[in-house]
mmCIF file of C-alpha atoms in Angstrom:
data_model
loop_
_atom_site.group_PDB
_atom_site.id
_atom_site.type_symbol
_atom_site.label_atom_id
_atom_site.label_comp_id
_atom_site.label_asym_id
_atom_site.label_seq_id
_atom_site.Cartn_x
_atom_site.Cartn_y
_atom_site.Cartn_z
ATOM 1 C CA UNK A 1 1.545 8.571 -2.400
ATOM 2 C CA UNK A 2 3.860 6.670 -0.199
ATOM 3 C CA UNK A 3 2.494 3.275 -0.767
ATOM 4 C CA UNK A 4 2.918 3.293 -5.013
ATOM 5 C CA UNK A 5 6.423 4.149 -4.403
ATOM 6 C CA UNK A 6 7.231 1.680 -1.901
ATOM 7 C CA UNK A 7 5.508 -0.850 -4.248
ATOM 8 C CA UNK A 8 8.046 0.231 -6.715
ATOM 9 C CA UNK A 9 10.808 0.530 -4.807
ATOM 10 C CA UNK A 10 11.148 -3.016 -3.528
ATOM 11 C CA UNK A 11 10.171 -4.478 -7.091
ATOM 12 C CA UNK A 12 13.158 -3.861 -8.758
ATOM 13 C CA UNK A 13 16.049 -3.923 -6.636
ATOM 14 C CA UNK A 14 18.880 -3.374 -8.213
ATOM 15 C CA UNK A 15 20.277 -4.829 -11.257
ATOM 16 C CA UNK A 16 17.394 -7.055 -10.853
ATOM 17 C CA UNK A 17 15.274 -6.331 -13.460
ATOM 18 C CA UNK A 18 12.044 -8.072 -13.487
ATOM 19 C CA UNK A 19 8.909 -7.745 -11.333
ATOM 20 C CA UNK A 20 5.445 -6.538 -11.369
ATOM 21 C CA UNK A 21 2.937 -4.211 -9.590
ATOM 22 C CA UNK A 22 -1.115 -3.945 -9.892
ATOM 23 C CA UNK A 23 -2.930 -1.034 -8.767
ATOM 24 C CA UNK A 24 -6.228 -1.275 -8.821
ATOM 25 C CA UNK A 25 -7.781 2.035 -7.829
ATOM 26 C CA UNK A 26 -12.371 2.263 -7.619
ATOM 27 C CA UNK A 27 -14.889 4.422 -6.455
ATOM 28 C CA UNK A 28 -18.528 3.382 -5.593
ATOM 29 C CA UNK A 29 -21.168 5.748 -3.932
ATOM 30 C CA UNK A 30 -19.456 7.597 -1.355
ATOM 31 C CA UNK A 31 -16.199 5.040 -0.995
ATOM 32 C CA UNK A 32 -13.311 5.078 -2.340
ATOM 33 C CA UNK A 33 -11.426 1.614 -2.591
ATOM 34 C CA UNK A 34 -7.285 1.118 -3.677
ATOM 35 C CA UNK A 35 -5.102 -1.979 -3.751
ATOM 36 C CA UNK A 36 -1.303 -2.325 -5.020
ATOM 37 C CA UNK A 37 0.138 -5.319 -5.426
ATOM 38 C CA UNK A 38 3.575 -6.476 -5.781
ATOM 39 C CA UNK A 39 6.114 -8.431 -5.919
ATOM 40 C CA UNK A 40 9.510 -8.938 -3.768
ATOM 41 C CA UNK A 41 12.463 -10.571 -3.060
ATOM 42 C CA UNK A 42 11.899 -11.286 0.932
ATOM 43 C CA UNK A 43 15.946 -11.410 0.821
ATOM 44 C CA UNK A 44 16.369 -7.893 -0.687
ATOM 45 C CA UNK A 45 13.641 -6.344 1.342
ATOM 46 C CA UNK A 46 16.011 -6.466 4.536
ATOM 47 C CA UNK A 47 18.704 -4.271 2.852
ATOM 48 C CA UNK A 48 16.468 -1.941 1.430
ATOM 49 C CA UNK A 49 13.582 -1.579 4.938
ATOM 50 C CA UNK A 50 13.640 1.705 6.502
ATOM 51 C CA UNK A 51 12.065 -0.097 9.616
ATOM 52 C CA UNK A 52 8.548 0.824 8.465
ATOM 53 C CA UNK A 53 8.554 4.307 8.448
ATOM 54 C CA UNK A 54 6.763 4.876 5.096
ATOM 55 C CA UNK A 55 3.911 2.640 6.349
ATOM 56 C CA UNK A 56 3.768 4.657 9.737
ATOM 57 C CA UNK A 57 3.497 7.871 8.480
ATOM 58 C CA UNK A 58 0.712 6.656 6.267
ATOM 59 C CA UNK A 59 -0.861 4.744 9.181
ATOM 60 C CA UNK A 60 -0.589 7.993 11.192
ATOM 61 C CA UNK A 61 -2.090 10.535 8.316
ATOM 62 C CA UNK A 62 -5.037 8.001 7.509
ATOM 63 C CA UNK A 63 -5.831 8.242 11.431
ATOM 64 C CA UNK A 64 -5.192 11.544 11.510
ATOM 65 C CA UNK A 65 -7.671 12.293 7.938
ATOM 66 C CA UNK A 66 -10.167 10.038 7.987
ATOM 67 C CA UNK A 67 -10.432 8.868 11.940
ATOM 68 C CA UNK A 68 -13.057 5.820 12.344
ATOM 69 C CA UNK A 69 -13.807 5.864 8.506
ATOM 70 C CA UNK A 70 -10.769 4.143 6.975
ATOM 71 C CA UNK A 71 -9.254 0.161 6.512
ATOM 72 C CA UNK A 72 -5.606 -0.195 5.711
ATOM 73 C CA UNK A 73 -4.895 -3.992 5.767
ATOM 74 C CA UNK A 74 -1.423 -5.496 4.292
ATOM 75 C CA UNK A 75 -1.139 -8.982 3.335
ATOM 76 C CA UNK A 76 2.500 -10.687 2.273
ATOM 77 C CA UNK A 77 3.026 -13.883 0.422
ATOM 78 C CA UNK A 78 6.228 -14.564 0.838
ATOM 79 C CA UNK A 79 7.144 -12.374 -2.518
ATOM 80 C CA UNK A 80 4.220 -10.550 -3.613
ATOM 81 C CA UNK A 81 2.646 -8.015 -0.760
ATOM 82 C CA UNK A 82 -0.980 -6.782 -1.237
ATOM 83 C CA UNK A 83 -1.803 -3.385 0.454
ATOM 84 C CA UNK A 84 -5.573 -2.099 0.640
ATOM 85 C CA UNK A 85 -7.483 0.783 1.649
ATOM 86 C CA UNK A 86 -10.481 1.859 1.941
ATOM 87 C CA UNK A 87 -11.711 5.089 2.723
ATOM 88 C CA UNK A 88 -15.264 6.312 3.281
ATOM 89 C CA UNK A 89 -14.924 10.210 2.074
ATOM 90 C CA UNK A 90 -18.804 11.101 3.617
ATOM 91 C CA UNK A 91 -21.880 9.927 4.877
#
């Protein structure tokens, strides 16, 4: 949920009525993958930042719950963010 909350927090800053969020989730055998893409204004991100606490907490949770059975990646393309998480649920 923190990733989805962050996507909506940064996609439409106060007073701006544009932007987009794309969420993909898929399950195959024992693997679950989800990807969140969203547009953002790089100038406004600096104003709304919480020093990355939400993302730090996501990484801590993944390490606690899935130890060596997850992959998390963040790609920043300037005005678009891509957040991908792949989980191995069981072996």
